Amino acid sequence: MLLDKKYAVITGSNRGIGKAILKKFAENGCYIIAHARKRTKEFEEYLYQVTTENRVQVYPVYFDFNDGDGMKKAVQDILKITRKIDILVNNVGVVNNIKLFQMTSLQEMKDEFEINFFRQIEFT
């Protein structure tokens, strides 16, 4: 398989595009470090299902990209799982405002940019 025994870190893997990527990577034999902001029963059950159906290892990691110290600790936890990361899918992102550009404050834009750009770089 294309991704057989490769290690991938997928941020925002508990829903949407991240969840779909997690499933596809697992189907192709990839070991996955699956990030979510919060631990939920639904996500844990999904990871168990993916693990058993595809016979791959999936390791959940939980932290909020708003919490820089928590993110740094999570990186240390990931490096305890594996020192070899073949793939990084930086999928996490926020959209705080669904309104017209001219109605969005500069602070709101800075808050989104902090997560969607600077924290992505820091995590990488």
Coordinates of C-alpha atoms in Angstrom, one line a residue:
M1 CA 0.0 0.0 0.0
L2 CA 1.1 3.5 -0.7
L3 CA 1.2 4.7 2.9
D4 CA 2.0 1.4 4.5
K5 CA 3.5 2.0 8.0
K6 CA 4.1 5.7 7.3
Y7 CA 3.4 8.0 10.3
A8 CA 1.0 10.9 9.7
V9 CA -0.1 13.7 12.0
I10 CA -3.5 15.0 11.1
T11 CA -4.8 18.1 12.9
G12 CA -8.5 18.7 13.1
S13 CA -9.2 15.0 12.4
N14 CA -12.4 14.7 14.3
R15 CA -14.7 16.1 11.6
G16 CA -15.0 17.2 8.0
I17 CA -12.0 17.0 5.7
G18 CA -9.7 15.9 8.5
K19 CA -11.9 13.0 9.4
A20 CA -12.1 12.0 5.7
I21 CA -8.3 12.2 5.4
L22 CA -7.8 10.1 8.5
K23 CA -10.1 7.4 7.1
K24 CA -8.4 7.3 3.7
F25 CA -4.9 7.3 5.2
A26 CA -5.9 4.4 7.5
E27 CA -7.3 2.5 4.5
N28 CA -3.9 2.8 2.9
G29 CA -2.0 1.4 5.9
C30 CA -0.8 4.6 7.5
Y31 CA -0.2 5.0 11.2
I32 CA -1.9 8.1 12.4
I33 CA -1.6 10.6 15.2
A34 CA -5.1 12.0 15.2
H35 CA -5.6 15.5 16.7
A36 CA -8.8 16.9 18.1
R37 CA -9.4 19.9 20.4
K38 CA -11.5 17.9 22.8
R39 CA -11.9 14.2 23.7
T40 CA -15.3 12.9 22.9
K41 CA -16.9 9.5 23.1
E42 CA -17.9 9.8 19.4
F43 CA -14.4 10.5 18.3
E44 CA -12.9 7.7 20.5
E45 CA -15.4 5.2 19.0
Y46 CA -14.6 6.4 15.5
L47 CA -10.9 5.9 16.1
Y48 CA -11.5 2.4 17.5
Q49 CA -13.5 1.6 14.4
V50 CA -10.9 2.9 12.0
T51 CA -8.2 1.0 13.9
T52 CA -9.9 -2.3 13.9
E53 CA -11.2 -2.1 10.3
N54 CA -7.8 -1.2 8.9
R55 CA -5.4 -2.9 11.3
V56 CA -3.4 0.3 11.8
Q57 CA -2.3 2.2 14.8
V58 CA -4.2 5.4 15.6
Y59 CA -3.0 7.6 18.5
P60 CA -5.3 10.4 19.6
V61 CA -3.8 13.7 20.8
Y62 CA -5.9 16.4 22.3
F63 CA -5.0 20.1 22.6
D64 CA -6.4 23.5 21.6
F65 CA -4.3 25.5 19.1
N66 CA -5.3 28.6 21.2
D67 CA -3.1 27.1 24.0
G68 CA 0.5 27.5 22.9
D69 CA 1.9 25.7 26.0
G70 CA -0.6 22.8 25.5
M71 CA 0.4 22.6 21.9
K72 CA 4.1 22.3 22.8
K73 CA 3.3 19.6 25.3
A74 CA 1.4 17.7 22.7
V75 CA 4.3 17.9 20.3
Q76 CA 6.5 16.3 23.0
D77 CA 3.8 13.6 23.5
I78 CA 3.8 12.9 19.7
L79 CA 7.6 12.6 19.7
K80 CA 7.2 9.9 22.4
I81 CA 5.0 7.9 20.0
T82 CA 7.4 8.3 17.1
R83 CA 10.3 10.4 16.1
K84 CA 9.6 9.7 12.5
I85 CA 6.8 11.8 11.0
D86 CA 6.4 11.2 7.3
I87 CA 3.3 13.3 6.7
L88 CA 1.8 16.4 8.4
V89 CA -1.7 17.5 7.4
N90 CA -2.2 20.9 9.0
N91 CA -6.0 20.8 8.7
V92 CA -7.1 22.7 11.8
G93 CA -8.5 26.1 11.3
V94 CA -11.1 28.5 12.7
V95 CA -13.7 30.8 11.1
N96 CA -15.0 33.0 13.9
N97 CA -16.9 35.4 11.8
I98 CA -19.3 34.8 9.0
K99 CA -20.0 38.4 8.2
L100 CA -19.0 41.1 5.7
F101 CA -15.3 42.0 5.6
Q102 CA -16.0 45.6 6.3
M103 CA -18.0 44.6 9.5
T104 CA -15.1 42.5 10.9
S105 CA -12.8 44.2 13.4
L106 CA -9.1 44.1 13.0
Q107 CA -8.8 42.2 16.3
E108 CA -11.2 39.5 15.0
M109 CA -9.0 39.1 11.9
K110 CA -5.8 39.0 14.0
D111 CA -7.4 36.2 16.3
E112 CA -8.2 34.1 13.2
F113 CA -4.8 34.7 11.6
E114 CA -3.1 33.7 14.9
I115 CA -4.6 30.2 14.7
N116 CA -4.8 29.7 10.9
F117 CA -1.3 30.9 10.2
F118 CA 1.1 31.5 13.1
R119 CA 0.1 28.5 15.2
Q120 CA 0.2 26.3 12.1
I121 CA 3.8 27.4 11.5
E122 CA 4.7 27.0 15.1
F123 CA 3.2 23.5 15.2
T124 CA 5.1 22.5 12.0

